[in-house]
Amino acid sequence: CAVPNLTDVNVTIEEQKFSFKAMQKDKEYALEVPLACEIVVEESRWFGNDRAVSIVLAKKELVFWEKISTDAGLKRVVKPDLVNWIDEDDDG
């Protein structure tokens, strides 16, 4: 879901989770996502603008992830970007 006019966007990335916070006028949005597998924090990154935030996670082990998060309730708000997806068979 897109939320226009975001300000004060902050993303924190850790080995087992990432969290997101942002403001829209007087409303605060916050989300913490426990990850199904560990990531490499130094190789992971995020970027965003006033409308959307993208987070790129670097896997610690190059194995297939059945799911992104251990919290099934987050499926509707945390989605993979399949355009930029790198398959295990790719040389990317």
Short mmCIF file of N, CA and C in Angstrom, two decimals:
data_model
loop_
_atom_site.label_atom_id
_atom_site.label_comp_id
_atom_site.label_asym_id
_atom_site.label_seq_id
_atom_site.Cartn_x
_atom_site.Cartn_y
_atom_site.Cartn_z
N CYS A 1 0.85 -1.17 0.00
CA CYS A 1 0.00 0.00 0.00
C CYS A 1 0.89 1.23 0.00
N ALA A 2 0.53 2.20 -0.76
CA ALA A 2 1.31 3.43 -0.86
C ALA A 2 0.74 4.47 0.10
N VAL A 3 1.64 5.16 0.76
CA VAL A 3 1.24 6.23 1.67
C VAL A 3 1.95 7.49 1.21
N PRO A 4 1.21 8.45 0.65
CA PRO A 4 1.87 9.65 0.12
C PRO A 4 2.35 10.60 1.22
N ASN A 5 3.32 11.43 0.84
CA ASN A 5 3.83 12.50 1.70
C ASN A 5 4.48 12.02 2.99
N LEU A 6 5.28 10.96 2.91
CA LEU A 6 6.01 10.48 4.07
C LEU A 6 7.17 11.42 4.41
N THR A 7 7.42 11.59 5.69
CA THR A 7 8.57 12.36 6.15
C THR A 7 9.26 11.58 7.27
N ASP A 8 10.45 11.99 7.62
CA ASP A 8 11.21 11.37 8.72
C ASP A 8 11.28 9.85 8.58
N VAL A 9 11.54 9.38 7.37
CA VAL A 9 11.61 7.94 7.12
C VAL A 9 12.90 7.39 7.72
N ASN A 10 12.77 6.30 8.48
CA ASN A 10 13.93 5.65 9.09
C ASN A 10 13.76 4.14 9.00
N VAL A 11 14.79 3.47 8.50
CA VAL A 11 14.80 2.01 8.43
C VAL A 11 16.03 1.51 9.18
N THR A 12 15.83 0.54 10.04
CA THR A 12 16.93 -0.09 10.77
C THR A 12 16.98 -1.55 10.35
N ILE A 13 18.17 -1.98 9.92
CA ILE A 13 18.34 -3.35 9.44
C ILE A 13 19.28 -4.09 10.38
N GLU A 14 18.82 -5.25 10.87
CA GLU A 14 19.62 -6.11 11.74
C GLU A 14 19.66 -7.51 11.12
N GLU A 15 20.48 -8.41 11.68
CA GLU A 15 20.63 -9.75 11.12
C GLU A 15 19.33 -10.53 11.05
N GLN A 16 18.45 -10.37 12.02
CA GLN A 16 17.23 -11.18 12.11
C GLN A 16 15.94 -10.39 11.92
N LYS A 17 16.05 -9.06 11.69
CA LYS A 17 14.83 -8.25 11.53
C LYS A 17 15.17 -6.90 10.91
N PHE A 18 14.14 -6.25 10.42
CA PHE A 18 14.28 -4.84 10.05
C PHE A 18 13.05 -4.11 10.55
N SER A 19 13.22 -2.82 10.78
CA SER A 19 12.10 -2.00 11.26
C SER A 19 12.02 -0.74 10.43
N PHE A 20 10.83 -0.20 10.35
CA PHE A 20 10.51 0.96 9.53
C PHE A 20 9.69 1.93 10.36
N LYS A 21 10.02 3.22 10.25
CA LYS A 21 9.23 4.28 10.88
C LYS A 21 9.16 5.45 9.92
N ALA A 22 8.02 6.11 9.90
CA ALA A 22 7.85 7.30 9.08
C ALA A 22 6.66 8.10 9.61
N MET A 23 6.61 9.34 9.22
CA MET A 23 5.51 10.22 9.60
C MET A 23 4.76 10.67 8.35
N GLN A 24 3.45 10.88 8.52
CA GLN A 24 2.63 11.53 7.51
C GLN A 24 1.76 12.52 8.26
N LYS A 25 2.08 13.76 8.12
CA LYS A 25 1.43 14.82 8.90
C LYS A 25 1.57 14.49 10.38
N ASP A 26 0.48 14.23 11.09
CA ASP A 26 0.54 13.94 12.52
C ASP A 26 0.44 12.45 12.84
N LYS A 27 0.48 11.60 11.81
CA LYS A 27 0.33 10.17 12.02
C LYS A 27 1.67 9.46 11.84
N GLU A 28 2.00 8.60 12.82
CA GLU A 28 3.24 7.84 12.73
C GLU A 28 2.94 6.42 12.22
N TYR A 29 3.76 5.95 11.29
CA TYR A 29 3.68 4.58 10.81
C TYR A 29 4.92 3.85 11.32
N ALA A 30 4.75 2.64 11.80
CA ALA A 30 5.88 1.85 12.30
C ALA A 30 5.60 0.38 12.02
N LEU A 31 6.67 -0.35 11.72
CA LEU A 31 6.56 -1.76 11.40
C LEU A 31 7.87 -2.44 11.75
N GLU A 32 7.78 -3.59 12.41
CA GLU A 32 8.97 -4.40 12.69
C GLU A 32 8.75 -5.77 12.04
N VAL A 33 9.73 -6.20 11.25
CA VAL A 33 9.60 -7.44 10.49
C VAL A 33 10.65 -8.44 10.94
N PRO A 34 10.25 -9.50 11.65
CA PRO A 34 11.20 -10.56 12.00
C PRO A 34 11.46 -11.40 10.74
N LEU A 35 12.72 -11.60 10.42
CA LEU A 35 13.08 -12.31 9.18
C LEU A 35 13.14 -13.81 9.39
N ALA A 36 12.79 -14.56 8.35
CA ALA A 36 12.79 -16.02 8.40
C ALA A 36 14.22 -16.57 8.39
N CYS A 37 15.15 -15.84 7.79
CA CYS A 37 16.57 -16.25 7.72
C CYS A 37 17.45 -15.05 8.02
N GLU A 38 18.71 -15.30 8.33
CA GLU A 38 19.64 -14.21 8.63
C GLU A 38 20.09 -13.51 7.36
N ILE A 39 20.44 -12.22 7.51
CA ILE A 39 20.94 -11.43 6.39
C ILE A 39 22.30 -10.84 6.75
N VAL A 40 22.98 -10.31 5.75
CA VAL A 40 24.24 -9.60 5.95
C VAL A 40 23.90 -8.11 6.01
N VAL A 41 24.01 -7.54 7.17
CA VAL A 41 23.59 -6.15 7.39
C VAL A 41 24.40 -5.19 6.52
N GLU A 42 25.71 -5.40 6.45
CA GLU A 42 26.58 -4.48 5.71
C GLU A 42 26.27 -4.45 4.21
N GLU A 43 25.71 -5.52 3.67
CA GLU A 43 25.40 -5.59 2.23
C GLU A 43 23.94 -5.28 1.94
N SER A 44 23.15 -5.09 2.96
CA SER A 44 21.74 -4.76 2.79
C SER A 44 21.60 -3.24 2.79
N ARG A 45 20.55 -2.75 2.14
CA ARG A 45 20.39 -1.30 2.04
C ARG A 45 18.91 -0.95 1.87
N TRP A 46 18.61 0.33 2.00
CA TRP A 46 17.25 0.79 1.80
C TRP A 46 17.29 2.16 1.14
N PHE A 47 16.23 2.49 0.46
CA PHE A 47 16.09 3.80 -0.13
C PHE A 47 14.60 4.11 -0.22
N GLY A 48 14.29 5.37 -0.26
CA GLY A 48 12.89 5.73 -0.30
C GLY A 48 12.69 7.17 -0.72
N ASN A 49 11.44 7.51 -0.91
CA ASN A 49 11.06 8.88 -1.21
C ASN A 49 9.81 9.20 -0.40
N ASP A 50 9.09 10.22 -0.80
CA ASP A 50 7.94 10.62 0.00
C ASP A 50 6.73 9.70 -0.19
N ARG A 51 6.86 8.66 -1.01
CA ARG A 51 5.72 7.79 -1.31
C ARG A 51 5.94 6.31 -1.01
N ALA A 52 7.17 5.84 -1.08
CA ALA A 52 7.43 4.42 -0.89
C ALA A 52 8.85 4.20 -0.39
N VAL A 53 9.06 3.04 0.24
CA VAL A 53 10.37 2.65 0.75
C VAL A 53 10.69 1.27 0.19
N SER A 54 11.91 1.11 -0.33
CA SER A 54 12.37 -0.20 -0.81
C SER A 54 13.54 -0.64 0.05
N ILE A 55 13.53 -1.90 0.44
CA ILE A 55 14.58 -2.46 1.27
C ILE A 55 15.17 -3.66 0.54
N VAL A 56 16.48 -3.66 0.35
CA VAL A 56 17.17 -4.75 -0.32
C VAL A 56 17.95 -5.53 0.73
N LEU A 57 17.62 -6.80 0.89
CA LEU A 57 18.25 -7.64 1.90
C LEU A 57 19.22 -8.61 1.24
N ALA A 58 20.43 -8.70 1.77
CA ALA A 58 21.44 -9.64 1.27
C ALA A 58 21.42 -10.88 2.16
N LYS A 59 21.17 -12.03 1.56
CA LYS A 59 21.09 -13.28 2.32
C LYS A 59 22.46 -13.64 2.90
N LYS A 60 22.46 -14.15 4.12
CA LYS A 60 23.70 -14.63 4.73
C LYS A 60 24.10 -15.96 4.09
N GLU A 61 23.12 -16.84 3.89
CA GLU A 61 23.36 -18.11 3.21
C GLU A 61 22.54 -18.12 1.93
N LEU A 62 23.14 -18.55 0.85
CA LEU A 62 22.44 -18.56 -0.43
C LEU A 62 21.54 -19.78 -0.55
N VAL A 63 20.45 -19.74 0.18
CA VAL A 63 19.45 -20.80 0.17
C VAL A 63 18.10 -20.17 -0.17
N PHE A 64 17.18 -21.00 -0.64
CA PHE A 64 15.84 -20.52 -0.97
C PHE A 64 15.07 -20.20 0.31
N TRP A 65 14.43 -19.05 0.35
CA TRP A 65 13.59 -18.67 1.47
C TRP A 65 12.16 -19.02 1.13
N GLU A 66 11.53 -19.84 1.92
CA GLU A 66 10.12 -20.17 1.73
C GLU A 66 9.24 -18.93 1.98
N LYS A 67 9.70 -18.06 2.88
CA LYS A 67 8.97 -16.85 3.23
C LYS A 67 9.97 -15.79 3.67
N ILE A 68 9.56 -14.56 3.67
CA ILE A 68 10.44 -13.46 4.09
C ILE A 68 10.45 -13.31 5.60
N SER A 69 9.26 -13.40 6.20
CA SER A 69 9.12 -13.14 7.63
C SER A 69 8.54 -14.35 8.36
N THR A 70 8.87 -14.44 9.63
CA THR A 70 8.26 -15.46 10.48
C THR A 70 6.85 -15.06 10.92
N ASP A 71 6.47 -13.81 10.68
CA ASP A 71 5.15 -13.31 11.04
C ASP A 71 4.24 -13.35 9.81
N ALA A 72 3.37 -14.34 9.73
CA ALA A 72 2.49 -14.51 8.58
C ALA A 72 1.53 -13.34 8.40
N GLY A 73 1.26 -12.60 9.43
CA GLY A 73 0.36 -11.46 9.35
C GLY A 73 0.90 -10.30 8.54
N LEU A 74 2.19 -10.32 8.24
CA LEU A 74 2.81 -9.23 7.49
C LEU A 74 2.76 -9.43 5.98
N LYS A 75 2.18 -10.53 5.51
CA LYS A 75 2.13 -10.81 4.07
C LYS A 75 1.49 -9.69 3.26
N ARG A 76 0.52 -9.01 3.83
CA ARG A 76 -0.19 -7.99 3.07
C ARG A 76 0.58 -6.67 2.95
N VAL A 77 1.60 -6.46 3.78
CA VAL A 77 2.35 -5.20 3.73
C VAL A 77 3.80 -5.35 3.32
N VAL A 78 4.35 -6.56 3.41
CA VAL A 78 5.75 -6.81 3.03
C VAL A 78 5.73 -7.75 1.83
N LYS A 79 6.20 -7.22 0.68
CA LYS A 79 6.13 -8.00 -0.55
C LYS A 79 7.47 -7.96 -1.28
N PRO A 80 7.85 -9.08 -1.91
CA PRO A 80 9.07 -9.06 -2.71
C PRO A 80 8.84 -8.30 -4.01
N ASP A 81 9.87 -7.64 -4.50
CA ASP A 81 9.84 -6.96 -5.79
C ASP A 81 10.36 -7.96 -6.82
N LEU A 82 9.46 -8.63 -7.49
CA LEU A 82 9.85 -9.70 -8.40
C LEU A 82 10.57 -9.20 -9.65
N VAL A 83 10.47 -7.91 -9.95
CA VAL A 83 11.19 -7.34 -11.09
C VAL A 83 12.70 -7.40 -10.81
N ASN A 84 13.10 -7.18 -9.56
CA ASN A 84 14.51 -7.17 -9.19
C ASN A 84 14.95 -8.46 -8.52
N TRP A 85 14.14 -9.47 -8.56
CA TRP A 85 14.43 -10.76 -7.94
C TRP A 85 15.62 -11.41 -8.64
N ILE A 86 16.54 -11.97 -7.89
CA ILE A 86 17.68 -12.71 -8.45
C ILE A 86 17.50 -14.16 -8.08
N ASP A 87 17.35 -15.00 -9.09
CA ASP A 87 17.16 -16.43 -8.88
C ASP A 87 18.50 -17.06 -8.51
N GLU A 88 18.46 -18.19 -7.79
CA GLU A 88 19.69 -18.87 -7.39
C GLU A 88 20.52 -19.31 -8.57
N ASP A 89 19.88 -19.58 -9.70
CA ASP A 89 20.59 -20.03 -10.90
C ASP A 89 21.21 -18.90 -11.69
N ASP A 90 20.84 -17.65 -11.40
CA ASP A 90 21.37 -16.49 -12.12
C ASP A 90 22.78 -16.19 -11.67
N ASP A 91 23.54 -15.55 -12.55
CA ASP A 91 24.91 -15.15 -12.24
C ASP A 91 24.95 -13.72 -11.71
N GLY A 92 23.91 -13.25 -11.05
CA GLY A 92 23.79 -11.86 -10.64
C GLY A 92 24.38 -11.62 -9.34
#
